[in-house]
PDB file of C-alpha atoms in Angstrom:
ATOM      1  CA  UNK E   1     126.484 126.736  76.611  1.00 56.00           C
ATOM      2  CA  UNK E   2     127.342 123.312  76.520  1.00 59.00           C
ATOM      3  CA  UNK E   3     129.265 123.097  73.013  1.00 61.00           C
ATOM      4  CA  UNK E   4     130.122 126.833  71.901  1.00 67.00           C
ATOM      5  CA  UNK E   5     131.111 125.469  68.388  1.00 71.00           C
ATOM      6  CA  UNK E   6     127.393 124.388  67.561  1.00 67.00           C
ATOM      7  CA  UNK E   7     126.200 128.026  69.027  1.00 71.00           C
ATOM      8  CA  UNK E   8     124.338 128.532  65.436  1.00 77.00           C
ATOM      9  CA  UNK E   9     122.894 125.351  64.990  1.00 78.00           C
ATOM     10  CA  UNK E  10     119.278 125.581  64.073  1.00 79.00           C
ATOM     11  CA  UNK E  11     117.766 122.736  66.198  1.00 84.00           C
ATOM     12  CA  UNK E  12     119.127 121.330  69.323  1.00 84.00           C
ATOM     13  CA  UNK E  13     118.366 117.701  70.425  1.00 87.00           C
ATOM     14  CA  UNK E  14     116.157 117.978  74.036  1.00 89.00           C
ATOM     15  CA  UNK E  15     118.045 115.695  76.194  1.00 92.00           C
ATOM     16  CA  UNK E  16     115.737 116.538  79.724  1.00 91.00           C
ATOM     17  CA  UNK E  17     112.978 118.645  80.788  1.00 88.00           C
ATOM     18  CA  UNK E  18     111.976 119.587  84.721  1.00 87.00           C
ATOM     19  CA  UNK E  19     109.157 121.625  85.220  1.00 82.00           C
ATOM     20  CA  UNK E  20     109.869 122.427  88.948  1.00 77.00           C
ATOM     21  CA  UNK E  21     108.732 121.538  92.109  1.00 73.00           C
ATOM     22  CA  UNK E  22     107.054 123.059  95.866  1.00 68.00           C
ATOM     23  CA  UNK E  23     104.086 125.116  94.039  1.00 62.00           C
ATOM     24  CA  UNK E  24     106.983 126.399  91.515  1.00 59.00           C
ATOM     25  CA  UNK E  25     109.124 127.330  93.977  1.00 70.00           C
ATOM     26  CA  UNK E  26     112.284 125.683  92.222  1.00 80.00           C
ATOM     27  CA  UNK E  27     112.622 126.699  88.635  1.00 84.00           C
ATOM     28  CA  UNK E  28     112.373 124.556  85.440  1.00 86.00           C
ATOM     29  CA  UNK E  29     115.566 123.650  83.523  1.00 90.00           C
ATOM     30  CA  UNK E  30     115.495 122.854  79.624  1.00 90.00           C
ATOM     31  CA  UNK E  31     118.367 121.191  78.843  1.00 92.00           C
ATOM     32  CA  UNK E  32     119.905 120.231  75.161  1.00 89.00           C
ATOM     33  CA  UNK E  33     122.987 118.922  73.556  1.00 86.00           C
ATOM     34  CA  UNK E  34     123.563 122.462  73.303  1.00 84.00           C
ATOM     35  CA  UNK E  35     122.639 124.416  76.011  1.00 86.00           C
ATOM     36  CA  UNK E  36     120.815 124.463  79.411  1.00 89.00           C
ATOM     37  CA  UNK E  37     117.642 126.982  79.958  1.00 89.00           C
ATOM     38  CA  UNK E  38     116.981 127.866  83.853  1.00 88.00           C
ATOM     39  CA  UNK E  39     113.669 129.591  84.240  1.00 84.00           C
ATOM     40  CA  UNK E  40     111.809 131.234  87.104  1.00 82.00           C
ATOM     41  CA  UNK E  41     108.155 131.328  86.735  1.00 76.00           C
ATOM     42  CA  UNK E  42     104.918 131.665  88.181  1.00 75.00           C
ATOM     43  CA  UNK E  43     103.020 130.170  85.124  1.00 73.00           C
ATOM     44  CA  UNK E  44     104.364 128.867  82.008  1.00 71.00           C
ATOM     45  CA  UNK E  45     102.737 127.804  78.456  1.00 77.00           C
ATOM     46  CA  UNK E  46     104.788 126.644  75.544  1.00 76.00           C
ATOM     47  CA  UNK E  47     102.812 126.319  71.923  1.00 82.00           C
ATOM     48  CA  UNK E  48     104.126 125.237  68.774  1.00 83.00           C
ATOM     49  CA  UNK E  49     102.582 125.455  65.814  1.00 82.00           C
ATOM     50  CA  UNK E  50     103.032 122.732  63.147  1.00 66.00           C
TER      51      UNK E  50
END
């Protein structure tokens, strides 16, 4: 957590996005103004629906 005080904010305001590198070998990392997401994937799909 970046900011522990906005821990039940509702949205978060994407700040960067990495989707990995070397054939996923190096995760992806979401981050925010709020908090940082490490993942560790083989495939990934995000869908939103509008």
């Amino acid at each position: 957590m970046h900011d522990s005080e906005e821990v039940h904010e509702v949205e978060a305001d994407l700040i960067g996005f990495s989707i990995g590198a070397e054939s996923h070998k190096k995760g992806a990392v979401i981050t925010t103004d709020i908090f940082e997401l490490s993942i560790i994937y083989g495939s990934f799909v995000l869908q939103k629906n509008w």
